[in-house]
């Protein structure tokens, strides 16, 4: 299992620095060989005109978390490129959220993932399926 770093300057997203995820406040929780979990805290700067967490923020959190599941079997060697993602929204998001991503099938070059966002009461507020192209990470 890989856990996030605890530095104050930058958040480690399972070995990567991703400023946009830090900007929206997404926090890494867990990455193991088949899944990835993150936490998105409710913040006033993330809401839409109704006071719900904006759908684009939810989609960004899903994209990152599912992509983590896609590369979870070899997170330091592989990066991913989103090929396709479909999202369905079930409920308004008004609490802290847990984002869960699982890899359902992984080939040599593509990974198929699915996941959901769960609110503080355990209700599923959104689900997604995505396909990612697996690519070797280049040395910095």
PDB file of C-alpha atoms in Angstrom:
ATOM      1  CA  UNK A   1       0.000   0.000   0.000  1.00  0.00           C
ATOM      2  CA  UNK A   2       1.238   3.484  -0.786  1.00  0.00           C
ATOM      3  CA  UNK A   3       0.267   6.389   1.430  1.00  0.00           C
ATOM      4  CA  UNK A   4       0.504  10.128   0.834  1.00  0.00           C
ATOM      5  CA  UNK A   5       3.393  12.235   2.051  1.00  0.00           C
ATOM      6  CA  UNK A   6       2.811  14.521   4.990  1.00  0.00           C
ATOM      7  CA  UNK A   7       4.790  17.555   3.816  1.00  0.00           C
ATOM      8  CA  UNK A   8       3.153  20.952   4.091  1.00  0.00           C
ATOM      9  CA  UNK A   9       4.655  22.366   0.892  1.00  0.00           C
ATOM     10  CA  UNK A  10       3.286  19.906  -1.649  1.00  0.00           C
ATOM     11  CA  UNK A  11       0.997  16.928  -1.566  1.00  0.00           C
ATOM     12  CA  UNK A  12       2.315  13.689  -3.013  1.00  0.00           C
ATOM     13  CA  UNK A  13      -0.338  12.074  -5.159  1.00  0.00           C
ATOM     14  CA  UNK A  14       1.018   8.552  -4.917  1.00  0.00           C
ATOM     15  CA  UNK A  15       4.448   9.689  -6.055  1.00  0.00           C
ATOM     16  CA  UNK A  16       3.351  12.550  -8.308  1.00  0.00           C
ATOM     17  CA  UNK A  17       2.960  16.266  -7.755  1.00  0.00           C
ATOM     18  CA  UNK A  18      -0.291  17.443  -9.381  1.00  0.00           C
ATOM     19  CA  UNK A  19      -0.965  21.140  -8.724  1.00  0.00           C
ATOM     20  CA  UNK A  20      -4.556  21.064 -10.022  1.00  0.00           C
ATOM     21  CA  UNK A  21      -5.565  18.269  -7.630  1.00  0.00           C
ATOM     22  CA  UNK A  22      -3.962  20.224  -4.810  1.00  0.00           C
ATOM     23  CA  UNK A  23      -5.868  23.322  -5.999  1.00  0.00           C
ATOM     24  CA  UNK A  24      -9.251  21.599  -5.629  1.00  0.00           C
ATOM     25  CA  UNK A  25      -8.170  20.072  -2.316  1.00  0.00           C
ATOM     26  CA  UNK A  26      -8.219  16.419  -3.372  1.00  0.00           C
ATOM     27  CA  UNK A  27      -6.334  14.312  -0.833  1.00  0.00           C
ATOM     28  CA  UNK A  28      -4.870  10.876  -1.530  1.00  0.00           C
ATOM     29  CA  UNK A  29      -5.979   8.141   0.875  1.00  0.00           C
ATOM     30  CA  UNK A  30      -5.058   4.741  -0.550  1.00  0.00           C
ATOM     31  CA  UNK A  31      -3.541   3.076  -3.565  1.00  0.00           C
ATOM     32  CA  UNK A  32      -3.068  -0.671  -3.732  1.00  0.00           C
ATOM     33  CA  UNK A  33      -2.709  -3.032  -6.667  1.00  0.00           C
ATOM     34  CA  UNK A  34      -6.344  -2.745  -7.762  1.00  0.00           C
ATOM     35  CA  UNK A  35      -7.847   0.463  -6.395  1.00  0.00           C
ATOM     36  CA  UNK A  36      -7.352   4.085  -5.500  1.00  0.00           C
ATOM     37  CA  UNK A  37      -9.199   6.207  -2.917  1.00  0.00           C
ATOM     38  CA  UNK A  38      -9.165   9.945  -2.432  1.00  0.00           C
ATOM     39  CA  UNK A  39     -10.973  12.496  -0.268  1.00  0.00           C
ATOM     40  CA  UNK A  40     -12.558  15.703  -1.530  1.00  0.00           C
ATOM     41  CA  UNK A  41     -13.488  18.100   1.254  1.00  0.00           C
ATOM     42  CA  UNK A  42     -16.521  20.345   0.903  1.00  0.00           C
ATOM     43  CA  UNK A  43     -15.300  23.910   0.406  1.00  0.00           C
ATOM     44  CA  UNK A  44     -17.251  27.089  -0.404  1.00  0.00           C
ATOM     45  CA  UNK A  45     -15.021  27.849  -3.397  1.00  0.00           C
ATOM     46  CA  UNK A  46     -15.978  24.541  -5.091  1.00  0.00           C
ATOM     47  CA  UNK A  47     -19.757  25.025  -5.215  1.00  0.00           C
ATOM     48  CA  UNK A  48     -22.154  25.998  -7.981  1.00  0.00           C
ATOM     49  CA  UNK A  49     -25.060  28.468  -7.746  1.00  0.00           C
ATOM     50  CA  UNK A  50     -27.136  25.944  -5.748  1.00  0.00           C
ATOM     51  CA  UNK A  51     -24.434  25.327  -3.147  1.00  0.00           C
ATOM     52  CA  UNK A  52     -23.555  21.835  -4.444  1.00  0.00           C
ATOM     53  CA  UNK A  53     -19.981  20.861  -5.276  1.00  0.00           C
ATOM     54  CA  UNK A  54     -19.587  21.722  -8.946  1.00  0.00           C
ATOM     55  CA  UNK A  55     -19.907  18.802 -11.365  1.00  0.00           C
ATOM     56  CA  UNK A  56     -16.625  19.700 -13.067  1.00  0.00           C
ATOM     57  CA  UNK A  57     -14.832  19.374  -9.741  1.00  0.00           C
ATOM     58  CA  UNK A  58     -16.445  15.966  -9.205  1.00  0.00           C
ATOM     59  CA  UNK A  59     -15.410  14.851 -12.694  1.00  0.00           C
ATOM     60  CA  UNK A  60     -11.831  16.002 -12.105  1.00  0.00           C
ATOM     61  CA  UNK A  61     -11.696  14.064  -8.822  1.00  0.00           C
ATOM     62  CA  UNK A  62     -13.103  10.968 -10.552  1.00  0.00           C
ATOM     63  CA  UNK A  63     -10.679  11.263 -13.470  1.00  0.00           C
ATOM     64  CA  UNK A  64      -7.665  11.429 -11.161  1.00  0.00           C
ATOM     65  CA  UNK A  65      -8.852   8.661  -8.832  1.00  0.00           C
ATOM     66  CA  UNK A  66      -9.786   6.265 -11.639  1.00  0.00           C
ATOM     67  CA  UNK A  67      -6.488   7.014 -13.371  1.00  0.00           C
ATOM     68  CA  UNK A  68      -4.753   6.109 -10.105  1.00  0.00           C
ATOM     69  CA  UNK A  69      -6.500   2.748 -10.162  1.00  0.00           C
ATOM     70  CA  UNK A  70      -5.402   2.277 -13.783  1.00  0.00           C
ATOM     71  CA  UNK A  71      -1.717   2.650 -12.869  1.00  0.00           C
ATOM     72  CA  UNK A  72      -1.915   1.176  -9.354  1.00  0.00           C
ATOM     73  CA  UNK A  73      -0.152  -2.051 -10.347  1.00  0.00           C
ATOM     74  CA  UNK A  74       3.018  -0.088 -11.274  1.00  0.00           C
ATOM     75  CA  UNK A  75       2.528   3.546 -10.165  1.00  0.00           C
ATOM     76  CA  UNK A  76       6.118   4.763 -10.447  1.00  0.00           C
ATOM     77  CA  UNK A  77       6.762   3.403 -13.954  1.00  0.00           C
ATOM     78  CA  UNK A  78       3.412   4.179 -15.617  1.00  0.00           C
ATOM     79  CA  UNK A  79       1.430   7.254 -16.417  1.00  0.00           C
ATOM     80  CA  UNK A  80      -1.962   7.320 -18.106  1.00  0.00           C
ATOM     81  CA  UNK A  81      -3.867   9.299 -20.686  1.00  0.00           C
ATOM     82  CA  UNK A  82      -7.654   9.473 -20.432  1.00  0.00           C
ATOM     83  CA  UNK A  83      -9.183   8.036 -23.602  1.00  0.00           C
ATOM     84  CA  UNK A  84     -12.830   8.172 -22.559  1.00  0.00           C
ATOM     85  CA  UNK A  85     -14.815   8.876 -19.388  1.00  0.00           C
ATOM     86  CA  UNK A  86     -18.545   8.767 -18.776  1.00  0.00           C
ATOM     87  CA  UNK A  87     -20.007  10.231 -15.600  1.00  0.00           C
ATOM     88  CA  UNK A  88     -23.509  10.002 -14.143  1.00  0.00           C
ATOM     89  CA  UNK A  89     -24.654  12.251 -11.306  1.00  0.00           C
ATOM     90  CA  UNK A  90     -27.197  10.794  -8.875  1.00  0.00           C
ATOM     91  CA  UNK A  91     -27.405  13.233  -5.966  1.00  0.00           C
ATOM     92  CA  UNK A  92     -26.176  16.723  -5.084  1.00  0.00           C
ATOM     93  CA  UNK A  93     -22.782  16.700  -3.365  1.00  0.00           C
ATOM     94  CA  UNK A  94     -22.898  18.796  -0.198  1.00  0.00           C
ATOM     95  CA  UNK A  95     -20.499  17.061   2.211  1.00  0.00           C
ATOM     96  CA  UNK A  96     -16.950  15.772   2.276  1.00  0.00           C
ATOM     97  CA  UNK A  97     -16.667  13.038  -0.335  1.00  0.00           C
ATOM     98  CA  UNK A  98     -14.768   9.791  -0.759  1.00  0.00           C
ATOM     99  CA  UNK A  99     -13.820   8.943  -4.326  1.00  0.00           C
ATOM    100  CA  UNK A 100     -13.218   5.256  -5.062  1.00  0.00           C
ATOM    101  CA  UNK A 101     -11.690   3.931  -8.269  1.00  0.00           C
ATOM    102  CA  UNK A 102     -11.170   0.296  -9.304  1.00  0.00           C
ATOM    103  CA  UNK A 103      -9.478  -1.210 -12.305  1.00  0.00           C
ATOM    104  CA  UNK A 104     -11.802  -3.822 -13.783  1.00  0.00           C
ATOM    105  CA  UNK A 105      -9.550  -4.911 -16.657  1.00  0.00           C
ATOM    106  CA  UNK A 106      -6.011  -4.039 -17.583  1.00  0.00           C
ATOM    107  CA  UNK A 107      -4.245  -4.984 -20.789  1.00  0.00           C
ATOM    108  CA  UNK A 108      -0.815  -4.131 -22.129  1.00  0.00           C
ATOM    109  CA  UNK A 109      -1.821  -0.644 -23.286  1.00  0.00           C
ATOM    110  CA  UNK A 110      -5.350   0.044 -21.989  1.00  0.00           C
ATOM    111  CA  UNK A 111      -6.975  -0.030 -18.554  1.00  0.00           C
ATOM    112  CA  UNK A 112     -10.726  -0.049 -17.935  1.00  0.00           C
ATOM    113  CA  UNK A 113     -11.827   1.493 -14.654  1.00  0.00           C
ATOM    114  CA  UNK A 114     -14.977   2.324 -12.767  1.00  0.00           C
ATOM    115  CA  UNK A 115     -15.739   4.105  -9.560  1.00  0.00           C
ATOM    116  CA  UNK A 116     -18.023   6.222  -7.500  1.00  0.00           C
ATOM    117  CA  UNK A 117     -18.191   9.203  -5.221  1.00  0.00           C
ATOM    118  CA  UNK A 118     -19.770   8.595  -1.823  1.00  0.00           C
ATOM    119  CA  UNK A 119     -20.911  11.354   0.544  1.00  0.00           C
ATOM    120  CA  UNK A 120     -20.508  11.467   4.320  1.00  0.00           C
ATOM    121  CA  UNK A 121     -23.800   9.570   4.823  1.00  0.00           C
ATOM    122  CA  UNK A 122     -22.724   6.776   2.457  1.00  0.00           C
ATOM    123  CA  UNK A 123     -24.953   7.824  -0.460  1.00  0.00           C
ATOM    124  CA  UNK A 124     -23.499   7.424  -3.938  1.00  0.00           C
ATOM    125  CA  UNK A 125     -23.600  10.876  -5.536  1.00  0.00           C
ATOM    126  CA  UNK A 126     -21.881  10.062  -8.846  1.00  0.00           C
ATOM    127  CA  UNK A 127     -20.430   7.134 -10.783  1.00  0.00           C
ATOM    128  CA  UNK A 128     -18.009   6.950 -13.688  1.00  0.00           C
ATOM    129  CA  UNK A 129     -16.408   4.543 -16.125  1.00  0.00           C
ATOM    130  CA  UNK A 130     -13.211   5.385 -17.936  1.00  0.00           C
ATOM    131  CA  UNK A 131     -10.637   3.973 -20.319  1.00  0.00           C
ATOM    132  CA  UNK A 132      -6.996   4.974 -19.929  1.00  0.00           C
ATOM    133  CA  UNK A 133      -3.999   4.473 -22.200  1.00  0.00           C
ATOM    134  CA  UNK A 134      -1.014   3.227 -20.179  1.00  0.00           C
ATOM    135  CA  UNK A 135       2.220   5.025 -21.038  1.00  0.00           C
ATOM    136  CA  UNK A 136       5.736   4.718 -19.631  1.00  0.00           C
ATOM    137  CA  UNK A 137       6.665   7.723 -17.529  1.00  0.00           C
ATOM    138  CA  UNK A 138       9.636   9.633 -18.830  1.00  0.00           C
ATOM    139  CA  UNK A 139      12.520  10.499 -16.531  1.00  0.00           C
ATOM    140  CA  UNK A 140      12.390  14.077 -15.270  1.00  0.00           C
TER     141      UNK A 140
END
